[in-house]
PDB file of N, CA and C in Angstrom:
ATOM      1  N   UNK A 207       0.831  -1.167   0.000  1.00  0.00           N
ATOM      2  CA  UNK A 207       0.000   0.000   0.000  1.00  0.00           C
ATOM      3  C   UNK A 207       0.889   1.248   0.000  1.00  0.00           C
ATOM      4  N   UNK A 208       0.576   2.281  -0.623  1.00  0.00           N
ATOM      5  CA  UNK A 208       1.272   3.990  -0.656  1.00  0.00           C
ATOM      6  C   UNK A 208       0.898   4.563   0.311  1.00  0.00           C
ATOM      7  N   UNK A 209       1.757   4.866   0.729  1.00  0.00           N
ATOM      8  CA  UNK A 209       1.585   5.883   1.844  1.00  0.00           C
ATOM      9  C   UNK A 209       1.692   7.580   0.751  1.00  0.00           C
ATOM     10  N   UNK A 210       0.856   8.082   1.254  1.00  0.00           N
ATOM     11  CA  UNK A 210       0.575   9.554   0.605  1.00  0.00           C
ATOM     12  C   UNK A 210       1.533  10.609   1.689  1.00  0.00           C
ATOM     13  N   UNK A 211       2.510  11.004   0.900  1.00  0.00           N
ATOM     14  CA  UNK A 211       3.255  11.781   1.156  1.00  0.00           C
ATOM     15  C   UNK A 211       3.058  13.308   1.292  1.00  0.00           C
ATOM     16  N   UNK A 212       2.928  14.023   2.792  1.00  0.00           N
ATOM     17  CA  UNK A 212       2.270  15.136   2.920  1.00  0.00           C
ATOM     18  C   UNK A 212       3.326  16.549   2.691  1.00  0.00           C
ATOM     19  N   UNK A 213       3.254  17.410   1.667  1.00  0.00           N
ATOM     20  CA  UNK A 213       4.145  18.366   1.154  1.00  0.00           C
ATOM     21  C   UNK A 213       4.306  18.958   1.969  1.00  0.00           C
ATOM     22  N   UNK A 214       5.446  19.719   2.550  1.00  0.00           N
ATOM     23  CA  UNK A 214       6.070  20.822   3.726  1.00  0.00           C
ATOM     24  C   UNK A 214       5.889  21.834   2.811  1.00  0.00           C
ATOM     25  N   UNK A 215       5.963  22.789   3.588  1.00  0.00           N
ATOM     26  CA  UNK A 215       6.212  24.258   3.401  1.00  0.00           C
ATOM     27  C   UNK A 215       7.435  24.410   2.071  1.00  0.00           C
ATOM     28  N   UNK A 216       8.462  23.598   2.296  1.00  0.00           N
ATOM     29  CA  UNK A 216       9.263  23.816   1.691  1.00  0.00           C
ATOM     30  C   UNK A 216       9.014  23.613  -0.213  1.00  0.00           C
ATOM     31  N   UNK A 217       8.114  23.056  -0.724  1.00  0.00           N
ATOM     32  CA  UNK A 217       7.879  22.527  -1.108  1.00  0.00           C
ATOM     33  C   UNK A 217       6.648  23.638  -1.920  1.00  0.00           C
ATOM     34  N   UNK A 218       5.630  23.822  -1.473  1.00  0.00           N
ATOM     35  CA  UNK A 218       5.095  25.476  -1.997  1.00  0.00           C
ATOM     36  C   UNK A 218       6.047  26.099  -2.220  1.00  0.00           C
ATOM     37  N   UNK A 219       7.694  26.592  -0.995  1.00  0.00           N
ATOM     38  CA  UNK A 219       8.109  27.482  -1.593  1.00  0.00           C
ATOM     39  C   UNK A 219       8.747  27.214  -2.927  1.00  0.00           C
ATOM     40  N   UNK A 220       9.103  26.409  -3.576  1.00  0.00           N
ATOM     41  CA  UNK A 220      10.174  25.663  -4.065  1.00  0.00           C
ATOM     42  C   UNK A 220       9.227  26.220  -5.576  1.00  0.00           C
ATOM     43  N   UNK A 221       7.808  25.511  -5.809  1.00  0.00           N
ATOM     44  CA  UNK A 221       6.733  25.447  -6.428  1.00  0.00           C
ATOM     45  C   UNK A 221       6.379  27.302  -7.145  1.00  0.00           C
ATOM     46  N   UNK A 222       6.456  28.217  -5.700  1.00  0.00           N
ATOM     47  CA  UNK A 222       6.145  29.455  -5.775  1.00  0.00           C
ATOM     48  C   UNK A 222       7.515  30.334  -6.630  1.00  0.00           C
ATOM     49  N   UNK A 223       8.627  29.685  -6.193  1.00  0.00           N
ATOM     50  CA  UNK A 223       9.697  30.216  -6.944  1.00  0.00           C
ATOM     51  C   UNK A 223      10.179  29.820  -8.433  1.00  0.00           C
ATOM     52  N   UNK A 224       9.283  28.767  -8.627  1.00  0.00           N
ATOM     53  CA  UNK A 224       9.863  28.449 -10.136  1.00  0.00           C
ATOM     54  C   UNK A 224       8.487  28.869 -10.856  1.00  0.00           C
ATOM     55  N   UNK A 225       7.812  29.333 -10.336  1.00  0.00           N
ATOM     56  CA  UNK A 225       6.660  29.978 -10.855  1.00  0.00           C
ATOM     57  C   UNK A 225       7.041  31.829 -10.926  1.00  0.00           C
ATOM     58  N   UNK A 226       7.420  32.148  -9.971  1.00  0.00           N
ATOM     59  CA  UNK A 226       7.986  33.427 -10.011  1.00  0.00           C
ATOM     60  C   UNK A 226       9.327  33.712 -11.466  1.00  0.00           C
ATOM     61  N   UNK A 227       9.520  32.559 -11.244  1.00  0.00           N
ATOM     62  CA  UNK A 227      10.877  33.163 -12.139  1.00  0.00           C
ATOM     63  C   UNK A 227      10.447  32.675 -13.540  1.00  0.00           C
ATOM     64  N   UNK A 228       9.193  31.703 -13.956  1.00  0.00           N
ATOM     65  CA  UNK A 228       9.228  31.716 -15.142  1.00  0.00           C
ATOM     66  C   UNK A 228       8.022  32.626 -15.526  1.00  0.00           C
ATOM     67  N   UNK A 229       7.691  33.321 -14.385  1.00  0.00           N
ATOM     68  CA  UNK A 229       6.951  34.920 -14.955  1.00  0.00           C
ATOM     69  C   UNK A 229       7.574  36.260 -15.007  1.00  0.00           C
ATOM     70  N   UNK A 230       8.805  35.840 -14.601  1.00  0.00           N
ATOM     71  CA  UNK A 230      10.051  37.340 -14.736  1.00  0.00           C
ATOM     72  C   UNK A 230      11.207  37.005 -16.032  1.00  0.00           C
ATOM     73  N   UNK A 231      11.342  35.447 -16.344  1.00  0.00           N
ATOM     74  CA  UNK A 231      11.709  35.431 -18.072  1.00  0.00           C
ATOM     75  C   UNK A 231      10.453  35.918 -18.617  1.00  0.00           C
ATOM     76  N   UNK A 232       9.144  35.993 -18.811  1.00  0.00           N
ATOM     77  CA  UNK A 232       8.022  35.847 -19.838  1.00  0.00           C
ATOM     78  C   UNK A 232       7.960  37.378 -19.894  1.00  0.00           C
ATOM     79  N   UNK A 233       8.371  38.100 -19.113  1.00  0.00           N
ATOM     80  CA  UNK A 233       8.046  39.636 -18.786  1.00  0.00           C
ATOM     81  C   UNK A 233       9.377  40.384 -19.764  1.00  0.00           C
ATOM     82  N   UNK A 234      10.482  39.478 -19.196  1.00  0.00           N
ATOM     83  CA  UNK A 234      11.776  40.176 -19.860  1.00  0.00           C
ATOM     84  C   UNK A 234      11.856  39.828 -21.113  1.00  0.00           C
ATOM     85  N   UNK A 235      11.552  38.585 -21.429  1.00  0.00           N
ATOM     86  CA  UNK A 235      11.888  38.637 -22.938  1.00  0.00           C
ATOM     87  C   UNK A 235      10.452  38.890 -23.972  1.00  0.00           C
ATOM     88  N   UNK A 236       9.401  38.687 -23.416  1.00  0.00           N
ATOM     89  CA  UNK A 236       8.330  38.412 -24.629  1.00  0.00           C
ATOM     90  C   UNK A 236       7.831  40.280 -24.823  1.00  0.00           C
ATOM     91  N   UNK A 237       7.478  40.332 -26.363  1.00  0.00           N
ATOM     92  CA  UNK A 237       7.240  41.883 -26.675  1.00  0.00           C
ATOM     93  C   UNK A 237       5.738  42.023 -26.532  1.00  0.00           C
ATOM     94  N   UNK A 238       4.690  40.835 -26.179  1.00  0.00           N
ATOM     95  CA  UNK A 238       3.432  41.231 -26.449  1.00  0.00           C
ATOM     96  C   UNK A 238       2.664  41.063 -25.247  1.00  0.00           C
ATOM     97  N   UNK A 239       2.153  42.572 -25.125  1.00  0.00           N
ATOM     98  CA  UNK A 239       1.367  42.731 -23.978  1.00  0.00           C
ATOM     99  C   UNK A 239       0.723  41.957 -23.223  1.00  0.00           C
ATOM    100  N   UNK A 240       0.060  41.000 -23.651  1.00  0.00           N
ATOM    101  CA  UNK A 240      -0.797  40.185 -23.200  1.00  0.00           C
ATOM    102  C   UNK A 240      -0.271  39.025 -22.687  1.00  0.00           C
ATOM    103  N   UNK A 241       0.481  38.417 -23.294  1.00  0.00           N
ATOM    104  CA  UNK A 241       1.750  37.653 -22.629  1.00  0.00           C
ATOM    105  C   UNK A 241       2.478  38.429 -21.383  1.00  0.00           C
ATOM    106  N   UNK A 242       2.718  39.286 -21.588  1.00  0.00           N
ATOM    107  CA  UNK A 242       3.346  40.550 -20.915  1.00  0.00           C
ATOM    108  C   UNK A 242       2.458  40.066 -19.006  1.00  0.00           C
ATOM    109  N   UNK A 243       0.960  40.612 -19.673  1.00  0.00           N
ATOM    110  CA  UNK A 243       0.114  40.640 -18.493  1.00  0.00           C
ATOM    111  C   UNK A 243      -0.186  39.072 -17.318  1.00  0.00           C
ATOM    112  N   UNK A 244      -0.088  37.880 -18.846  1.00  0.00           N
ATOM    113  CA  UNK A 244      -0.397  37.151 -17.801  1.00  0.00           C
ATOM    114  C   UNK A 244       0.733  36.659 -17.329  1.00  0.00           C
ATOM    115  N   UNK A 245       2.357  36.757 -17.563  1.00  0.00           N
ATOM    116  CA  UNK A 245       3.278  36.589 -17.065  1.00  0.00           C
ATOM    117  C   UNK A 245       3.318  37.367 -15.353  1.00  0.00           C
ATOM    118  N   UNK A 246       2.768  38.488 -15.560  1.00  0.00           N
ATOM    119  CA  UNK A 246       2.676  38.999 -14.298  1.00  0.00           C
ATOM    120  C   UNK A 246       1.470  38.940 -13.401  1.00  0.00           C
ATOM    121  N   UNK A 247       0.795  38.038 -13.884  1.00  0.00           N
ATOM    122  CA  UNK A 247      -0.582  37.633 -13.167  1.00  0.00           C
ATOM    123  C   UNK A 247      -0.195  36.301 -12.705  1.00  0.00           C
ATOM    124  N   UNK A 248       0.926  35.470 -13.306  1.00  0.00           N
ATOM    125  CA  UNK A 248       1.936  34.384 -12.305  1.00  0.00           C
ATOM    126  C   UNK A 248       2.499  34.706 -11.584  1.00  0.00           C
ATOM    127  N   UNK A 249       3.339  36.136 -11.437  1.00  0.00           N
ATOM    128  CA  UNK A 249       4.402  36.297 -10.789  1.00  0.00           C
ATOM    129  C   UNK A 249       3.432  36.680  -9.440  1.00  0.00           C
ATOM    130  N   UNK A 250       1.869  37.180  -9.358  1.00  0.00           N
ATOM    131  CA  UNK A 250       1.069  37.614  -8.676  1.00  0.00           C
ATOM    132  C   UNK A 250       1.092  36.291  -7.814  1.00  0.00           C
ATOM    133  N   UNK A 251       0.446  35.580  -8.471  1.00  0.00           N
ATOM    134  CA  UNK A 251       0.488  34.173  -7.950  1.00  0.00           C
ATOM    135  C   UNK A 251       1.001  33.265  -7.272  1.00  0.00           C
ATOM    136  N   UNK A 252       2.054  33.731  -7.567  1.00  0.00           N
ATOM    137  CA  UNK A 252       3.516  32.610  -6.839  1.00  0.00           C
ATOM    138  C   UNK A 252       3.287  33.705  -5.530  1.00  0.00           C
ATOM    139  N   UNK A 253       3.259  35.018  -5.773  1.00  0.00           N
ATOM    140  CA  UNK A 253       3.377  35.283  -4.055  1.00  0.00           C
ATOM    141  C   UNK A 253       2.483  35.184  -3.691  1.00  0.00           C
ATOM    142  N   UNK A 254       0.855  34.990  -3.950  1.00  0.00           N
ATOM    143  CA  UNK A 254       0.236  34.085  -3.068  1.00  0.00           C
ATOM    144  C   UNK A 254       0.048  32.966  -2.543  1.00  0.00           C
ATOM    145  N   UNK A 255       0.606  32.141  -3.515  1.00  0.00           N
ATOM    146  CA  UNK A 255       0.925  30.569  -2.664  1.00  0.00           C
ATOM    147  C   UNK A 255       2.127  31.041  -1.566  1.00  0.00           C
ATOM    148  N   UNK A 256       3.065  31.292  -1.510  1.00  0.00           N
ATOM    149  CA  UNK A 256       4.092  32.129  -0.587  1.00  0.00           C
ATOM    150  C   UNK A 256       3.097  32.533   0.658  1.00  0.00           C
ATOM    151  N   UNK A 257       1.907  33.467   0.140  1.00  0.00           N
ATOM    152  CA  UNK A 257       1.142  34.238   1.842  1.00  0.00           C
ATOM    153  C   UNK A 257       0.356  32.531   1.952  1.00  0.00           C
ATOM    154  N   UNK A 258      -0.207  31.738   1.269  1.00  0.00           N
ATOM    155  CA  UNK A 258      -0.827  30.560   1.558  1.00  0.00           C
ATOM    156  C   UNK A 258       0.095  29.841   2.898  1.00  0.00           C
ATOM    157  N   UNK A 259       1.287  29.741   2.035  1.00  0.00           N
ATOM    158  CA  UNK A 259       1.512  28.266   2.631  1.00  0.00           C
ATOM    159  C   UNK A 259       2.197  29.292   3.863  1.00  0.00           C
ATOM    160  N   UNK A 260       2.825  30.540   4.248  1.00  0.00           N
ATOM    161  CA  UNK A 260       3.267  30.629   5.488  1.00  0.00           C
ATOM    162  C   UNK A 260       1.856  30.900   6.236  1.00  0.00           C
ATOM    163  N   UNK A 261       0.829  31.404   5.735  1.00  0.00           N
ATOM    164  CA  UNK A 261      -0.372  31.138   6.720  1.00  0.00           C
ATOM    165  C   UNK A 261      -0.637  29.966   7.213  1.00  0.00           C
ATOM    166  N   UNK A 262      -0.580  28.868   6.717  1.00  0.00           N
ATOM    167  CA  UNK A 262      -1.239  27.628   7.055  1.00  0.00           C
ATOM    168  C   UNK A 262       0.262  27.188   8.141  1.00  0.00           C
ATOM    169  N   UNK A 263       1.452  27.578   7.546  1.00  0.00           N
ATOM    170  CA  UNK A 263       2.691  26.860   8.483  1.00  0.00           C
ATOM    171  C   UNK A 263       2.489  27.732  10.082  1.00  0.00           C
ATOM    172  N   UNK A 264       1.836  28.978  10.168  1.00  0.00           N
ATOM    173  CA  UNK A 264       2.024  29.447  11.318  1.00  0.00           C
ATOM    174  C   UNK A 264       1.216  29.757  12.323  1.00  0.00           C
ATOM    175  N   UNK A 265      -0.448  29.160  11.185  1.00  0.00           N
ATOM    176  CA  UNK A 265      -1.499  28.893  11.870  1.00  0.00           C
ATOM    177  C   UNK A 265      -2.175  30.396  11.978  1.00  0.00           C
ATOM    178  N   UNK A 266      -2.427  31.023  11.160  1.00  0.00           N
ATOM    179  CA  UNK A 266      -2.876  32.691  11.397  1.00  0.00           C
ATOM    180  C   UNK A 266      -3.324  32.677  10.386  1.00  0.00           C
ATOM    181  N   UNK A 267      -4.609  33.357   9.417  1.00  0.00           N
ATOM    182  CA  UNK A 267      -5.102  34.045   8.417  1.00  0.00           C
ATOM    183  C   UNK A 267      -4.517  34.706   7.851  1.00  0.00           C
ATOM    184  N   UNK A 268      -3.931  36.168   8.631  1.00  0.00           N
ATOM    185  CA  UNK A 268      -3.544  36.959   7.837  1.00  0.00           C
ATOM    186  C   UNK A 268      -3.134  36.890   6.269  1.00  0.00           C
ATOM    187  N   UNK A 269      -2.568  35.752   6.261  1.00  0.00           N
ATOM    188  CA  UNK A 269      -1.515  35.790   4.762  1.00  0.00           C
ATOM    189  C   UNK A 269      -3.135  35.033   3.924  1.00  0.00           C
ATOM    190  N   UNK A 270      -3.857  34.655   4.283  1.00  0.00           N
ATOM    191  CA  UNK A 270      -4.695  34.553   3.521  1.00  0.00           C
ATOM    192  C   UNK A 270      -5.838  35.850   2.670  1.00  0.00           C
ATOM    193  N   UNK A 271      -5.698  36.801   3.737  1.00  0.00           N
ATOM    194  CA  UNK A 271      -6.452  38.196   4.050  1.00  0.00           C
ATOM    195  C   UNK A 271      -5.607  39.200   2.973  1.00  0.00           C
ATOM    196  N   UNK A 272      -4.300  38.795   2.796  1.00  0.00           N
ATOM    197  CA  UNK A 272      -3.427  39.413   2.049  1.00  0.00           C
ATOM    198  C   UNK A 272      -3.850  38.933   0.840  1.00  0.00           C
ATOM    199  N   UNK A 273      -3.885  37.824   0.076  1.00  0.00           N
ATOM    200  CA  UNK A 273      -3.943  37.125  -1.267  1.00  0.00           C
ATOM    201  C   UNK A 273      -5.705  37.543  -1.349  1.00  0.00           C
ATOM    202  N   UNK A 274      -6.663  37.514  -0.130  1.00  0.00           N
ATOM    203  CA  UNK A 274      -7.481  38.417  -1.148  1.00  0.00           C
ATOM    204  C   UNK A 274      -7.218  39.599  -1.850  1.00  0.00           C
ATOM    205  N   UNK A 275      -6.437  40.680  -1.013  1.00  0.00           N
ATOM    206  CA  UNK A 275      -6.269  42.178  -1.323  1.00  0.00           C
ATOM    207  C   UNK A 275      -5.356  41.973  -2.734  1.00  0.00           C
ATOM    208  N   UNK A 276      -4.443  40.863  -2.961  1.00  0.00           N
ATOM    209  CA  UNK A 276      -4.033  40.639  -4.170  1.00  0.00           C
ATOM    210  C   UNK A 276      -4.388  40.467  -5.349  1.00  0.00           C
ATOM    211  N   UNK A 277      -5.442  39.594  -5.011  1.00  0.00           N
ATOM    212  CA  UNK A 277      -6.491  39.453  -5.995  1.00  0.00           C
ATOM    213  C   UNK A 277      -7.152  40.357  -6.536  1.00  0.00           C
ATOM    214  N   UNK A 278      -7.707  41.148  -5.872  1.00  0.00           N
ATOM    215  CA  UNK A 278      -8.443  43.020  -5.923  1.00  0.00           C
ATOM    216  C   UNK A 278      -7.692  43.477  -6.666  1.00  0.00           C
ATOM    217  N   UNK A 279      -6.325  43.260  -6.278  1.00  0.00           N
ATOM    218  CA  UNK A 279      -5.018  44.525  -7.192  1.00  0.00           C
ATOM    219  C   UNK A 279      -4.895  43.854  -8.724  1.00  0.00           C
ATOM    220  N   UNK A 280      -4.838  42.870  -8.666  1.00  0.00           N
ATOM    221  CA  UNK A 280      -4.436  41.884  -9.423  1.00  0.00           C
ATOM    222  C   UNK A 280      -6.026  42.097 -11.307  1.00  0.00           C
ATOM    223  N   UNK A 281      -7.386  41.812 -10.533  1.00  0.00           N
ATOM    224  CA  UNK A 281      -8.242  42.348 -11.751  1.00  0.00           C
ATOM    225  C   UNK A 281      -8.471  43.706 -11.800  1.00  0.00           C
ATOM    226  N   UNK A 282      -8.056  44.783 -11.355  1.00  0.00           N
ATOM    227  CA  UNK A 282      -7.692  45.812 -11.119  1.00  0.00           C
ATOM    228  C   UNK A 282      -6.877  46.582 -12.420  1.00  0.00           C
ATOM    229  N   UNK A 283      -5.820  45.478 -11.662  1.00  0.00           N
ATOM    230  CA  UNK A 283      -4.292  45.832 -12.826  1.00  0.00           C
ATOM    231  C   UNK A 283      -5.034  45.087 -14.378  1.00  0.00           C
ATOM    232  N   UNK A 284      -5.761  44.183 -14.255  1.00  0.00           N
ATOM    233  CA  UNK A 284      -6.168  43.842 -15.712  1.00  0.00           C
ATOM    234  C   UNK A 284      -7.137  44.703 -16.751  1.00  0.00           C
ATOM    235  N   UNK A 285      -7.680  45.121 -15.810  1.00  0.00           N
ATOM    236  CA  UNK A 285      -8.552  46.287 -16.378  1.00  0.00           C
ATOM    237  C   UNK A 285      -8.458  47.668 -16.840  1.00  0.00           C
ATOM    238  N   UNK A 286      -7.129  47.666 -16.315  1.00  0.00           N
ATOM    239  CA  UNK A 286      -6.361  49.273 -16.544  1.00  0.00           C
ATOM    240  C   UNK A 286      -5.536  48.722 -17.411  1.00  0.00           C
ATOM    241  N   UNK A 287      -4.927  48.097 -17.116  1.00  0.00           N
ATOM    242  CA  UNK A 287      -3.723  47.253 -18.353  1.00  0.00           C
ATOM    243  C   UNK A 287      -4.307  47.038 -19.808  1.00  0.00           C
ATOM    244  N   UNK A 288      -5.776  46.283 -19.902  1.00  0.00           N
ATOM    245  CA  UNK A 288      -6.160  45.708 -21.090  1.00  0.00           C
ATOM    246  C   UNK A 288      -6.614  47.454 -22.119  1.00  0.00           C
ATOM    247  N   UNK A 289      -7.434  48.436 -21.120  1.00  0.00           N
ATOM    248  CA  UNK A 289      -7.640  49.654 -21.698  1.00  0.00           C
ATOM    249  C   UNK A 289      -6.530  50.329 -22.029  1.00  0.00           C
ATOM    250  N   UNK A 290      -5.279  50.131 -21.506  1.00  0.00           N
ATOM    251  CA  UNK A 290      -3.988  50.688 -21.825  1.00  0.00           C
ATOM    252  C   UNK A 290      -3.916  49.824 -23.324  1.00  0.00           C
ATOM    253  N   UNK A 291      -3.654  48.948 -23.249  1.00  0.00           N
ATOM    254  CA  UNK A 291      -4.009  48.121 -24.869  1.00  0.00           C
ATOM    255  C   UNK A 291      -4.689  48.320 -25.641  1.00  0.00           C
ATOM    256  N   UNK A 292      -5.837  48.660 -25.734  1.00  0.00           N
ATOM    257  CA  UNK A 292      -7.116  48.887 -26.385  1.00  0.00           C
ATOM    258  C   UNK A 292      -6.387  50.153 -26.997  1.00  0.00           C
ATOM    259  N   UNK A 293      -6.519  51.611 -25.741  1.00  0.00           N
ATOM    260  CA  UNK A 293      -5.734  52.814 -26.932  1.00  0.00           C
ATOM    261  C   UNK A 293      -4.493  52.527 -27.289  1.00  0.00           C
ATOM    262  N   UNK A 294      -3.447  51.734 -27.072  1.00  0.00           N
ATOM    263  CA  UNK A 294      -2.390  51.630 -27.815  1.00  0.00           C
ATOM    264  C   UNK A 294      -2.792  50.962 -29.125  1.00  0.00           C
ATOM    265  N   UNK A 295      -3.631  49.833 -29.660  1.00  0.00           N
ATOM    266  CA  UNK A 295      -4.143  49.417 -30.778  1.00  0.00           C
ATOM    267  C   UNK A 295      -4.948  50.671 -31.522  1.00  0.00           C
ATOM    268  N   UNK A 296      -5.383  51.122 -30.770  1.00  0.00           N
ATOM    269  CA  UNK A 296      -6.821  52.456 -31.669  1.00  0.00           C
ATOM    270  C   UNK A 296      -5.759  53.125 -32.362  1.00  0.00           C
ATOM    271  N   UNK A 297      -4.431  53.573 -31.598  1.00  0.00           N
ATOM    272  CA  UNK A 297      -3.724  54.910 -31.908  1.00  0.00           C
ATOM    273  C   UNK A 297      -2.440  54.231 -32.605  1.00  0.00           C
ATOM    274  N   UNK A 298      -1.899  53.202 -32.420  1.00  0.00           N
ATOM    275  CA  UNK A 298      -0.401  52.951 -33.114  1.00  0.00           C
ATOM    276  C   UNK A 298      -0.911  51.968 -34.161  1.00  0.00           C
ATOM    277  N   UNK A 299      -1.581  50.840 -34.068  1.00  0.00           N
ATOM    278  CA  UNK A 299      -2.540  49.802 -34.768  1.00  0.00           C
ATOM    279  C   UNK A 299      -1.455  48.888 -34.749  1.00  0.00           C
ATOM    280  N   UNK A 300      -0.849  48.641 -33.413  1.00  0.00           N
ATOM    281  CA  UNK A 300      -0.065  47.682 -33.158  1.00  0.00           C
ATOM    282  C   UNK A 300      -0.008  47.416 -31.967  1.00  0.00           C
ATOM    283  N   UNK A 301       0.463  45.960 -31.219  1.00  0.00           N
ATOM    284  CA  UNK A 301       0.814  45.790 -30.497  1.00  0.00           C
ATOM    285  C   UNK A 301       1.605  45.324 -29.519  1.00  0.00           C
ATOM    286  N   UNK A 302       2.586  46.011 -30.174  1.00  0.00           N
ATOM    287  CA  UNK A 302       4.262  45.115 -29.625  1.00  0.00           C
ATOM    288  C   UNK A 302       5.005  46.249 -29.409  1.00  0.00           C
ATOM    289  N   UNK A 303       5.309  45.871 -27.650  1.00  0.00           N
ATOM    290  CA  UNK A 303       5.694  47.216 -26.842  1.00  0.00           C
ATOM    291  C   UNK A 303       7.307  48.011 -27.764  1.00  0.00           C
ATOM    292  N   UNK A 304       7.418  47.494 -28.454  1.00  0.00           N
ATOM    293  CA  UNK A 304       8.977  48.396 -28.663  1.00  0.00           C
ATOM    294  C   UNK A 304       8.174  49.677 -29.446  1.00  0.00           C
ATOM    295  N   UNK A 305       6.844  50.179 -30.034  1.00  0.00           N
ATOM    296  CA  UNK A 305       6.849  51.364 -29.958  1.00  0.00           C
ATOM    297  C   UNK A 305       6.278  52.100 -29.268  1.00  0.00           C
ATOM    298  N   UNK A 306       6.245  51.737 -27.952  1.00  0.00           N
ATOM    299  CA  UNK A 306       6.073  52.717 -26.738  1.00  0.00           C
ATOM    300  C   UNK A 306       6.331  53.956 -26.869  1.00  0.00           C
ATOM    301  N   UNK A 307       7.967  53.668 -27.145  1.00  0.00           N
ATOM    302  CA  UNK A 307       8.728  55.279 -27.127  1.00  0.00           C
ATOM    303  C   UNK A 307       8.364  56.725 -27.975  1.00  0.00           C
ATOM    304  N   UNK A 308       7.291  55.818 -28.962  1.00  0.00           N
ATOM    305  CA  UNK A 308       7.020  57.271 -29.971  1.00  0.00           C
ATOM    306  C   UNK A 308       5.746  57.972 -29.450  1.00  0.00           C
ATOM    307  N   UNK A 309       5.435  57.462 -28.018  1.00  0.00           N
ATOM    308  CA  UNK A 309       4.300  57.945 -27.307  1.00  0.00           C
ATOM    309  C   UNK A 309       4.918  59.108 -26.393  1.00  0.00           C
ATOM    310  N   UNK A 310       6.377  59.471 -26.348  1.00  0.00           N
ATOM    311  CA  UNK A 310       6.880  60.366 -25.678  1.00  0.00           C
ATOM    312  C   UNK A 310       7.091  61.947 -26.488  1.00  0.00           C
ATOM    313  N   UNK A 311       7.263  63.037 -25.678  1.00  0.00           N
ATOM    314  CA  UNK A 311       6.684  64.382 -26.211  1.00  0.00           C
ATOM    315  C   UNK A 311       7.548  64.755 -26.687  1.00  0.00           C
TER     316      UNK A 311
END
């Protein structure tokens, strides 16, 4: 019979960091916004499994109370982000950040 092996803390973190870092390559190298966004809607992520699992290791809410307020920031940032897209398509009729710069005065 298997014995079901119960994951430590260590183990979210491990999970939360290779999630973090393959949303800080997707950010640095990819040119399209939307990729752009949900790369950083992982990197959001990984630090809530991070407030998860030290809530549950230390027996307190808080870090759960936090990953709501993340969440808030998080469709927040999508909604301002995607309208930031929308007029960059109306006005350049593109969408691949390298011409940002011709938006300057």
């Amino acid at each position: 019979m298997l014995s079901a092996i119960e994951p430590t803390t260590s183990w979210y973190l491990i999970l939360s960091a290779v999630l973090f870092g393959i949303g800080t390559v997707g950010v640095l190298v990819r040119r399209n916004p939307l990729v752009m966004f949900m790369c950083i809607e992982l990197m959001l992520l990984s630090v809530n499994i991070n407030f998860v699992a030290f809530s549950r290791f230390l027996g307190d809410v808080s870090g759960q109370v936090f990953v709501f307020f993340i969440m808030v920031v998080a469709a927040a940032e999508v909604a301002v982000g995607l309208a930031i897209l929308m007029m960059l398509y109306r006005n350049m009729h593109t969408t691949d950040t390298s011409v940002l710069n011709k938006l300057k005065f």
